[in-house]
Short mmCIF file of C-alpha atoms in Angstrom, two decimals:
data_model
loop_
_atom_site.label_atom_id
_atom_site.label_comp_id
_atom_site.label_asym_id
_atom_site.label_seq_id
_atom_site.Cartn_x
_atom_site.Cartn_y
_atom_site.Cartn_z
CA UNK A 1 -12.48 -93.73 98.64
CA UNK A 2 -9.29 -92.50 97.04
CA UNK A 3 -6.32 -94.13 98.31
CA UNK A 4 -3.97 -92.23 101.17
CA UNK A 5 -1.41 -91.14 98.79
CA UNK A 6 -3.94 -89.18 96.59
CA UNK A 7 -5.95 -87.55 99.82
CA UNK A 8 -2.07 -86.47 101.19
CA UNK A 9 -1.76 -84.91 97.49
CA UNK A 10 -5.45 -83.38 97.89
CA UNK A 11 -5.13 -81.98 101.15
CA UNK A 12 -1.58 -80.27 99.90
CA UNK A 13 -3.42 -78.63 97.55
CA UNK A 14 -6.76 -77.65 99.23
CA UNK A 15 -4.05 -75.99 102.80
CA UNK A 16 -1.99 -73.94 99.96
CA UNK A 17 -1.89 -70.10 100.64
CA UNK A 18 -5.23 -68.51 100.31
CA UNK A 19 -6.04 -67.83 96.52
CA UNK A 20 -8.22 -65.28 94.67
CA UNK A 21 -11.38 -66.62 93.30
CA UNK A 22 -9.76 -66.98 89.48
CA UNK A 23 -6.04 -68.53 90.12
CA UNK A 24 -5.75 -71.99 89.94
CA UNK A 25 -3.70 -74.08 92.85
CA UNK A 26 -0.56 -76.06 91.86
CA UNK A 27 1.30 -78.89 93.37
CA UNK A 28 3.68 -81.41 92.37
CA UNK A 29 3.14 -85.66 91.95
CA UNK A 30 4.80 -88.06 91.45
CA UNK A 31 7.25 -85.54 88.95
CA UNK A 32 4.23 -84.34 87.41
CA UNK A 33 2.97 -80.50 87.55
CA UNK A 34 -0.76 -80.93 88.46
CA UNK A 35 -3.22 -78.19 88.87
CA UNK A 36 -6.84 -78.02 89.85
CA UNK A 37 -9.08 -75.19 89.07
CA UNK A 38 -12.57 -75.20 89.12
CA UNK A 39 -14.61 -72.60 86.87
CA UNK A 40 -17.11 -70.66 89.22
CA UNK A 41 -20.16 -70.93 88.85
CA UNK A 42 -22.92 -68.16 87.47
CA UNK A 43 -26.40 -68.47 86.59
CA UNK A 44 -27.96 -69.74 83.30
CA UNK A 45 -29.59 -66.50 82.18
CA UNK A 46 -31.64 -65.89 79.05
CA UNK A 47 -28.54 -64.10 77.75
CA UNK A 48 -25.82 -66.77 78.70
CA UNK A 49 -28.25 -69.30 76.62
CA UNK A 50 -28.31 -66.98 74.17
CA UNK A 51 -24.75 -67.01 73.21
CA UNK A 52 -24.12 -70.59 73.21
CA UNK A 53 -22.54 -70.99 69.73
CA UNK A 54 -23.94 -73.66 67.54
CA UNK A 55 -23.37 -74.50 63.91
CA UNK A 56 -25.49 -72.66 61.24
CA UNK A 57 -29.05 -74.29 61.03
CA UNK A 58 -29.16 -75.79 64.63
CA UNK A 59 -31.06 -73.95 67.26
CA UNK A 60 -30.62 -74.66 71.51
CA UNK A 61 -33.53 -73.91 73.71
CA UNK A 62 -34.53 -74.74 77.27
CA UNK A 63 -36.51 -78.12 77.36
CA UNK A 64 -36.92 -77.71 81.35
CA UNK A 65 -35.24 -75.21 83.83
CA UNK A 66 -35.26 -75.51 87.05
CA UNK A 67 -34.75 -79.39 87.03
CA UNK A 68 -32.70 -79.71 90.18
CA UNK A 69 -29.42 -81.70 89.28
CA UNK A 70 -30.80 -83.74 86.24
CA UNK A 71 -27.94 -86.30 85.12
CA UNK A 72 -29.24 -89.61 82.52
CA UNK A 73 -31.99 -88.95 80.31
CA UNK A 74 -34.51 -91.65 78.79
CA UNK A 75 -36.60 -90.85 76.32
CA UNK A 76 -39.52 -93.20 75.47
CA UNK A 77 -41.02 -93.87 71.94
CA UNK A 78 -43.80 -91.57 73.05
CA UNK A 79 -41.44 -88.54 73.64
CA UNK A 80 -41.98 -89.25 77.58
CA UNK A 81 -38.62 -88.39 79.18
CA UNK A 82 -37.47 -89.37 82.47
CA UNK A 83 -34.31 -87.74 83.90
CA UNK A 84 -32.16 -89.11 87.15
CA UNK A 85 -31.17 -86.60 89.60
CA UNK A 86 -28.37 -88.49 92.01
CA UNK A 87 -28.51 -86.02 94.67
CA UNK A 88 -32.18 -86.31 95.43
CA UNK A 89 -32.22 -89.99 94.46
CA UNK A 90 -35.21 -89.51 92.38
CA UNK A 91 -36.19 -90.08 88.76
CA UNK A 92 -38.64 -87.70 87.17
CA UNK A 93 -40.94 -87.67 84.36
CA UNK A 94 -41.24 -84.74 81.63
CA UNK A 95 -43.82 -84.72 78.53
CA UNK A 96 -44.29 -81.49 76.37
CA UNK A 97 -47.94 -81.65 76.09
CA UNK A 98 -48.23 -79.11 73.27
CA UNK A 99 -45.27 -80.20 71.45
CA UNK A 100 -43.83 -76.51 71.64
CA UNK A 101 -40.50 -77.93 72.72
CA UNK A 102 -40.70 -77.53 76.51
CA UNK A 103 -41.09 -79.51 78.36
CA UNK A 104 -45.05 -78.56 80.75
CA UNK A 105 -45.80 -81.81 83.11
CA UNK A 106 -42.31 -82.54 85.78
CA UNK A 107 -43.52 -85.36 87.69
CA UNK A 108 -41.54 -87.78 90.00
CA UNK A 109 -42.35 -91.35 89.61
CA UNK A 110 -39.30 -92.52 91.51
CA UNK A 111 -37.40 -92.08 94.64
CA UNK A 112 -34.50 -94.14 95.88
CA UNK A 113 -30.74 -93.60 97.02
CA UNK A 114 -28.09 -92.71 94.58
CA UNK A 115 -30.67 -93.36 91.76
CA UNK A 116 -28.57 -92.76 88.21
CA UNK A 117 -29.00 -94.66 85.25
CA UNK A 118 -31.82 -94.97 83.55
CA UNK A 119 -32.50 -97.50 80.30
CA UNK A 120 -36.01 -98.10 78.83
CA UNK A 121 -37.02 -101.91 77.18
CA UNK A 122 -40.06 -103.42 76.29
CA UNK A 123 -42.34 -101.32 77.94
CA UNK A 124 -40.19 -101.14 81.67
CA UNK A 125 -37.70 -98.67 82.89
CA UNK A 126 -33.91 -100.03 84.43
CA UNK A 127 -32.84 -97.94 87.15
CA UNK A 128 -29.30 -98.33 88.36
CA UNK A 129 -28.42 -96.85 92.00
CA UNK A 130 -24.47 -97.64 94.24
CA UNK A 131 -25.38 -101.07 94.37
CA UNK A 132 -28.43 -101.56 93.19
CA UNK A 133 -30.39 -102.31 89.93
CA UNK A 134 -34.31 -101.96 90.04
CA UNK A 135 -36.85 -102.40 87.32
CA UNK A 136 -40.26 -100.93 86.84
CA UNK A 137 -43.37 -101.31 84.54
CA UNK A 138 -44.45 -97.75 83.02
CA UNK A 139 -48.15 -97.34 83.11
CA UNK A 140 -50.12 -96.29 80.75
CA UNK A 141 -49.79 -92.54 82.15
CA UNK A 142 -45.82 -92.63 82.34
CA UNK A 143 -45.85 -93.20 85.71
CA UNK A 144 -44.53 -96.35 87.27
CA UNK A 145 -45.18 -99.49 89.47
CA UNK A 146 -43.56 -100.39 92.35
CA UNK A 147 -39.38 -101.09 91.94
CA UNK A 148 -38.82 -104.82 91.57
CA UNK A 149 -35.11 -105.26 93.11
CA UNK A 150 -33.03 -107.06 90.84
CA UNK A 151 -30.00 -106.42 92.57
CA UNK A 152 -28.39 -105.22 95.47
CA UNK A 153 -24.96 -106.67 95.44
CA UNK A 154 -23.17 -104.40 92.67
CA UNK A 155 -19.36 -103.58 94.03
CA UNK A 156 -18.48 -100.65 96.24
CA UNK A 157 -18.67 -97.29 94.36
CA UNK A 158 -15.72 -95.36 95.67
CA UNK A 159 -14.37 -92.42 93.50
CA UNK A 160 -16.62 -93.55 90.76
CA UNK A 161 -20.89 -93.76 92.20
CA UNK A 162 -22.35 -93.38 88.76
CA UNK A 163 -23.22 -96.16 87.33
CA UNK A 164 -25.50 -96.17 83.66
CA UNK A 165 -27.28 -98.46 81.84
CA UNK A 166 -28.03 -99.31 77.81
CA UNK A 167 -29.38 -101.78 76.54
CA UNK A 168 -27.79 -103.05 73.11
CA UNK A 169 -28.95 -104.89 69.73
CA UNK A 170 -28.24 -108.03 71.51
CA UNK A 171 -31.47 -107.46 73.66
CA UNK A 172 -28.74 -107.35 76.67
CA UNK A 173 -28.46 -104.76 79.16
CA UNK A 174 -25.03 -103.33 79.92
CA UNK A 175 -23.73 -101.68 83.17
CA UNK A 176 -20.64 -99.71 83.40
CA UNK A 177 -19.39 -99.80 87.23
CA UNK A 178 -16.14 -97.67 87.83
CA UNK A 179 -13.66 -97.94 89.48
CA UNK A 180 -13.03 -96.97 93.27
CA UNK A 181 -10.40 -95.03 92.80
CA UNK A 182 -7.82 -92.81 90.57
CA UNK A 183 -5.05 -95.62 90.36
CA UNK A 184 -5.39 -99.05 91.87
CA UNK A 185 -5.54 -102.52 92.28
CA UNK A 186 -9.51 -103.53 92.52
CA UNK A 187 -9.91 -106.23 94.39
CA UNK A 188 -13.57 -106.66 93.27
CA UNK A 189 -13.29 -108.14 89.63
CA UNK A 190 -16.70 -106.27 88.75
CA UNK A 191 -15.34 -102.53 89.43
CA UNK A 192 -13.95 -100.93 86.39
CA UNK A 193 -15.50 -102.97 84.05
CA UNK A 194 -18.72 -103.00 81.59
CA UNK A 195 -20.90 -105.67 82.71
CA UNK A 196 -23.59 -107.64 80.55
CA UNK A 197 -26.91 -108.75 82.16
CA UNK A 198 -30.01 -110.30 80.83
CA UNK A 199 -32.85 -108.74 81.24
CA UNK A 200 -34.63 -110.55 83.90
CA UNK A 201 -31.30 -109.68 85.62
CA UNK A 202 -29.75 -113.35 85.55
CA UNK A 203 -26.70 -113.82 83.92
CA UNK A 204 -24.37 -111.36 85.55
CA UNK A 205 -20.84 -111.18 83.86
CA UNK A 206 -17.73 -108.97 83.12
CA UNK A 207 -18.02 -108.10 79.04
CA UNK A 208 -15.00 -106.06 79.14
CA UNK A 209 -12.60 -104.70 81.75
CA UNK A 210 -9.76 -101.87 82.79
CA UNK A 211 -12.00 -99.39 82.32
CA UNK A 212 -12.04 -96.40 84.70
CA UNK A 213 -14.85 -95.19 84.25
CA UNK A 214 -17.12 -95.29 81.02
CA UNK A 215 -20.12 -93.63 81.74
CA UNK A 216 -21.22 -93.09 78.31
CA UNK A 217 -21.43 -95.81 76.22
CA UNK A 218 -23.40 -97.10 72.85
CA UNK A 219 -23.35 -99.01 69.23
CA UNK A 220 -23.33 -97.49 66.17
CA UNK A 221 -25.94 -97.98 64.06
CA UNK A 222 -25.04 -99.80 61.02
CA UNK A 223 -22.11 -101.50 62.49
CA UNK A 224 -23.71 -102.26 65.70
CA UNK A 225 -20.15 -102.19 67.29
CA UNK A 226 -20.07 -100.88 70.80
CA UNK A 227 -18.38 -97.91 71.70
CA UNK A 228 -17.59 -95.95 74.77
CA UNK A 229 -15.52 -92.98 76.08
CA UNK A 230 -13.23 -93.92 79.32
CA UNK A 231 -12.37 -91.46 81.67
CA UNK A 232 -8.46 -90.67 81.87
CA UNK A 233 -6.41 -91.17 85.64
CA UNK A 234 -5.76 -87.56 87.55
CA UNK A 235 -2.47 -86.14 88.57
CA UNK A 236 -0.39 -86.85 85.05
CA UNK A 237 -0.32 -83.41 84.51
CA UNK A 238 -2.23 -80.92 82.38
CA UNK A 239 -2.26 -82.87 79.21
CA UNK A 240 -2.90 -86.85 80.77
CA UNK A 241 -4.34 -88.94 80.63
CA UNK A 242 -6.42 -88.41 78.03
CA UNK A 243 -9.91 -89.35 77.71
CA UNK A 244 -10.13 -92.12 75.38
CA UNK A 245 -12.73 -93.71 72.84
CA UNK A 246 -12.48 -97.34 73.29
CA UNK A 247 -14.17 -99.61 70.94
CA UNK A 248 -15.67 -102.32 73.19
CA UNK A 249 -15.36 -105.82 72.62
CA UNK A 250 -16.13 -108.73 74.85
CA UNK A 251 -13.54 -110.04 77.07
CA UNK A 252 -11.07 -107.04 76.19
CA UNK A 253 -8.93 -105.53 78.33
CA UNK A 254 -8.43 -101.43 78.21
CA UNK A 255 -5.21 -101.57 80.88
CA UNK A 256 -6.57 -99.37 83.45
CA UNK A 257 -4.47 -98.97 85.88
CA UNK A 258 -1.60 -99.93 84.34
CA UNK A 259 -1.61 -98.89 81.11
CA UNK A 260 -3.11 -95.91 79.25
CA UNK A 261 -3.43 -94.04 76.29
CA UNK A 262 -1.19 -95.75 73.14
CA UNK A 263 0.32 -98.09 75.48
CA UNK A 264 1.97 -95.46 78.10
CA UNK A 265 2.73 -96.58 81.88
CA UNK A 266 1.91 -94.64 84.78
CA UNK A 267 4.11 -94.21 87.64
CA UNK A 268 1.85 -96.78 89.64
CA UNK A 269 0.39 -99.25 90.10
CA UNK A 270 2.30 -102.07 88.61
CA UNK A 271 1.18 -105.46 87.19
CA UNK A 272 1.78 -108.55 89.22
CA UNK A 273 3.85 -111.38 87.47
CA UNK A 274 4.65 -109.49 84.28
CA UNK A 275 6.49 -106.16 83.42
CA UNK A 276 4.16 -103.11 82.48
CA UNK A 277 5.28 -103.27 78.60
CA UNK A 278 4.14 -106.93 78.82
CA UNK A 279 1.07 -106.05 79.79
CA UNK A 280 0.51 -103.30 77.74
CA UNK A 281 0.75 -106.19 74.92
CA UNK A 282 -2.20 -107.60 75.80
CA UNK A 283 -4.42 -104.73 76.06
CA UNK A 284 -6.70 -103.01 73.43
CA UNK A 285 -5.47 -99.24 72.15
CA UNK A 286 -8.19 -96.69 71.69
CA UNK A 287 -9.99 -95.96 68.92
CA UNK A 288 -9.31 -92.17 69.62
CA UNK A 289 -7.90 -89.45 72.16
CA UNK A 290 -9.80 -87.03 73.83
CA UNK A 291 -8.78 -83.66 75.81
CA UNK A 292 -7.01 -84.74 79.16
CA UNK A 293 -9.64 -84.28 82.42
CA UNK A 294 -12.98 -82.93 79.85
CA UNK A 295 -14.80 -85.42 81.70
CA UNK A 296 -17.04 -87.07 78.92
CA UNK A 297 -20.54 -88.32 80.87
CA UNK A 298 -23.69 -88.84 77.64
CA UNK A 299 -22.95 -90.60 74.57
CA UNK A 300 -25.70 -91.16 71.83
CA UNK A 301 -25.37 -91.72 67.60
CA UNK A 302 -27.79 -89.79 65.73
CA UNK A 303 -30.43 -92.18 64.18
CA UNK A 304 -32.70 -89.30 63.63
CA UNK A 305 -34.10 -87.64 60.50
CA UNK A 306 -34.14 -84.23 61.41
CA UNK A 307 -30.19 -83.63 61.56
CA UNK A 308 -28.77 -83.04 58.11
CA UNK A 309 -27.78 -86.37 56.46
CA UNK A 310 -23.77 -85.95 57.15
CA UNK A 311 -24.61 -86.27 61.15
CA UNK A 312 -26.31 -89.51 60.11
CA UNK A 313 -24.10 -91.93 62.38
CA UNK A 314 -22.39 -89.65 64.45
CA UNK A 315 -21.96 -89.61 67.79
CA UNK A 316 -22.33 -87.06 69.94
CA UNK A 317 -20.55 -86.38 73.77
CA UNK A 318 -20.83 -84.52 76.30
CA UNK A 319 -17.84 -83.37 78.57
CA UNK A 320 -19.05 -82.71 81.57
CA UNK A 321 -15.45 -80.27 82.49
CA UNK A 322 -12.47 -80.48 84.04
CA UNK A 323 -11.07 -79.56 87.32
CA UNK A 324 -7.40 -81.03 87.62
CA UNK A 325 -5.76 -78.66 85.18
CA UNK A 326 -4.84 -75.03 84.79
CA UNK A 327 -7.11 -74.26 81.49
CA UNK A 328 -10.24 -75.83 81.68
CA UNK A 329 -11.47 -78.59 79.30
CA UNK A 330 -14.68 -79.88 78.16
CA UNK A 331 -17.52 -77.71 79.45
CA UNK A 332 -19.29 -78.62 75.68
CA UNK A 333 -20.70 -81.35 73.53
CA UNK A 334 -18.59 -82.92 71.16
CA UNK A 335 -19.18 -84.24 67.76
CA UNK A 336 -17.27 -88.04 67.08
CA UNK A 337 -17.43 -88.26 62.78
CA UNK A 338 -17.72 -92.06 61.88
CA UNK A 339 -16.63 -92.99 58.29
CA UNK A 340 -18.98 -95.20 56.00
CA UNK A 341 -17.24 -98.34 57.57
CA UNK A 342 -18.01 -97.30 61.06
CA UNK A 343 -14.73 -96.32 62.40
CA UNK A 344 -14.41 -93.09 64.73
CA UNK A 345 -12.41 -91.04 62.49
CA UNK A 346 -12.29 -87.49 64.94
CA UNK A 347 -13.84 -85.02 67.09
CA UNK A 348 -14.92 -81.53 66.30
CA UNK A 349 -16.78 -78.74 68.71
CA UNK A 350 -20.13 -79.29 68.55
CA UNK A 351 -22.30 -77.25 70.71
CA UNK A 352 -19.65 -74.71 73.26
CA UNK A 353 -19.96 -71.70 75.04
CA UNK A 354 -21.03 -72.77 78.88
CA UNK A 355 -17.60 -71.30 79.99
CA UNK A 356 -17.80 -67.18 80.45
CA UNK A 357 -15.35 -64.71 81.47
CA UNK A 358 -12.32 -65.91 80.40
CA UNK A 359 -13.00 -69.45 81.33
CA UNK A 360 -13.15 -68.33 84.69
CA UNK A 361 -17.14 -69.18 85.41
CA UNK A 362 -19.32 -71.13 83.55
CA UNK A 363 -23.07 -71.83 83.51
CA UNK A 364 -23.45 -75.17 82.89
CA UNK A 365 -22.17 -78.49 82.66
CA UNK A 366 -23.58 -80.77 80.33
CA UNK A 367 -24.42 -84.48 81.92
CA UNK A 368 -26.75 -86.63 79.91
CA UNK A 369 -27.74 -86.83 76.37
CA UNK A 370 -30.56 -88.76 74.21
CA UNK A 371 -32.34 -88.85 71.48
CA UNK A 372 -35.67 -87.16 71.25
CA UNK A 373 -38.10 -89.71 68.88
CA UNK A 374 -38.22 -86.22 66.91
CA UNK A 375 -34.53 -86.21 65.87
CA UNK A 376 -33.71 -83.18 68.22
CA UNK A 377 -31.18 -84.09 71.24
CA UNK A 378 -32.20 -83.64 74.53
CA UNK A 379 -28.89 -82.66 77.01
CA UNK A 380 -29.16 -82.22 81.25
CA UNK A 381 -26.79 -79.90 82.65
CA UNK A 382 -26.44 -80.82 86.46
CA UNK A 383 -24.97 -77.82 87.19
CA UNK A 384 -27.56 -75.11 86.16
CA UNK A 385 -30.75 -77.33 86.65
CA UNK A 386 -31.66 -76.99 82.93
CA UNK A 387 -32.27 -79.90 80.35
CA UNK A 388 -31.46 -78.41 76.61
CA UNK A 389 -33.00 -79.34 73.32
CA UNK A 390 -30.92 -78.65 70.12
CA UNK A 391 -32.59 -78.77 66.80
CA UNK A 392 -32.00 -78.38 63.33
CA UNK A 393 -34.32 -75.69 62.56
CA UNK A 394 -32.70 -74.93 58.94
CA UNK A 395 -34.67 -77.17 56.63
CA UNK A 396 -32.46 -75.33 53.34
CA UNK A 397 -30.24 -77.86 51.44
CA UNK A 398 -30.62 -80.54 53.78
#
């Protein structure tokens, strides 16, 4: 739950005069301006889709509509995909029969509370809920046997319910838990951290920590170092904290609460025992800087031979949008470029065009994101109810 000061802060906001549907509310905190608008929302028509502005060659179509609130995606060797919606607490299963590029069999093969991520190994499926982390062996028809509890002891969720799995070169599965809350001290060591697990589920420890909340997370391919993007504290203002690409290394610490960005201090909390700038010695900086409030949820690098060779590497984001500032942000997939040595060297616009009208509305905000074994990327938007395949359709020059 978010801590007293922030729901005193919220309610100020929420009991300000009456607004039309298209201003945005503003407050003050803590000496900072903060705003919170939220885009309405309008339908995912044929035309909306339509105008979604890719780069020349690549193509986005409807993979499934009408999906419910789809969030992680898994896609198995196979092209079986199976898609988490929270709300419903179930996990479904999609195959394109007819390989036309939509999908025609939506099945649900699992049903528990707060069901969210989703990784696949060795012929089973991880499903993370809150607090627990199941495991199931996928038949022969994609469907799946009974959920084998592996845990049911994960920390508290708080602010931050979503918890997502990957499993890495290692063999080892990794869980990102959040943290509880905007700006605090945890006293469960586990929350706001990236945990490593084996994957009979023994093993259980913190790999890295100070991490609000990294939802999207994975290693690059040639390098096979780990990177994720963190999601920046609220009520900074407009323009913090930034979302930040954190290259993940075990036993690191990325400062959250106390320190953010390139070694910045929030107003609170403090460290115990040291002063903030001592701290912020000992943490690890970002790799890169990110739009403040964009929200980034999937992560995946492009391992696929249908993209044109210079995407080979990249990783690609989706930011799920903002609501605690006056313009929006994110509302798109982004585009991290990685050099030949590995290292994030910037972001660029990948796939935009969800918000309409001015920014005003949108119709969709992009959640999940993986790899179809075809090269195309598969994205859910758990806004509109629609999964999205892009493709590189332009075969010229490639």
């Amino acid at each position: 739950m978010r801590s007293p000061a922030l729901l005193t802060a919220a309610a100020l906001l929420v009991t300000s005069p009456i607004l039309a549907q298209n201003d945005y509310e503003k407050s003050v905190k803590d000496g900072f301006a903060v705003n919170v608008f939220k885009p309405g929302k309008v339908e995912a028509t044929d035309a909306r889709v339509a105008q979604l502005k890719v780069p020349a060659g690549f193509t986005i179509t409807r993979f499934a509509a009408n999906a419910g609130k789809p969030r992680m995606l898994a896609v198995a060797s196979n092209g079986d995909v199976y898609v988490s919606d929270r709300d419903q607490g179930t996990v479904q299963l999609l195959r394109d029969t007819n390989k036309d590029g939509r999908a025609d069999l939506m099945k649900e093969v699992a049903r528990r509370p707060d069901l969210h991520g989703l990784a696949l190994r060795d012929g089973k499926l991880y499903l993370a809920a809150i607090r627990e982390l199941y495991v199931a062996d996928i038949k022969t028809d994609g469907t799946l046997s009974e959920l084998k509890t592996l845990y049911k002891d994960l920390p508290d969720a708080g602010q931050h319910p979503n918890r997502t799995l990957n499993f890495g070169p290692d063999g080892q599965l990794y869980l990102s838990v959040g943290s509880t809350c905007n700006a605090c001290d945890e006293r469960n060591q586990e929350n706001a951290t990236l945990l490593q697990i084996n994957p009979d589920g023994s093993g259980r420890r913190v790999w890295a920590k100070g991490l609000r909340n990294t939802i999207g997370f994975g290693w690059h391919p040639a390098t096979r170092q780990l990177f994720g993007f963190d999601h920046g504290i609220d009520w900074l203002g407009d323009e913090d904290q930034r979302e930040e690409l954190n290259e993940l290394k075990q036993g690191a610490d990325y400062g959250w609460p106390y320190v953010y960005a390139d070694g910045q201090i929030p107003p609170h909390p403090q460290p115990s025992g040291e002063t903030p700038a001592q701290y912020a010695a000992k943490t690890t900086k970002p790799a890169l800087l990110y739009a403040a409030h964009a929200a980034p949820l999937g992560m995946v690098f492009n391992t696929g031979a249908q993209f044109p060779k210079e995407y080979q590497n990249d990783a690609f984001v989706t930011m799920h949008g903002s609501w605690n500032r006056a313009q929006p942000s994110g509302y798109r997939i982004v585009r991290v470029r990685f050099n030949a040595q590995g290292r994030p060297t910037g972001t660029e616009d990948f796939i935009t065009g969800w918000l309409v009208n001015d920014n005003k509305e949108q119709f969709g905000r992009v959640c999940g994101i993986a790899q179809h074994p075809d090269g195309s990327l598969l994205v859910s938007d758990d806004s509109g109810g629609v999964i999205y395949r892009v493709a590189y359709t332009d075969r010229k020059g490639k």
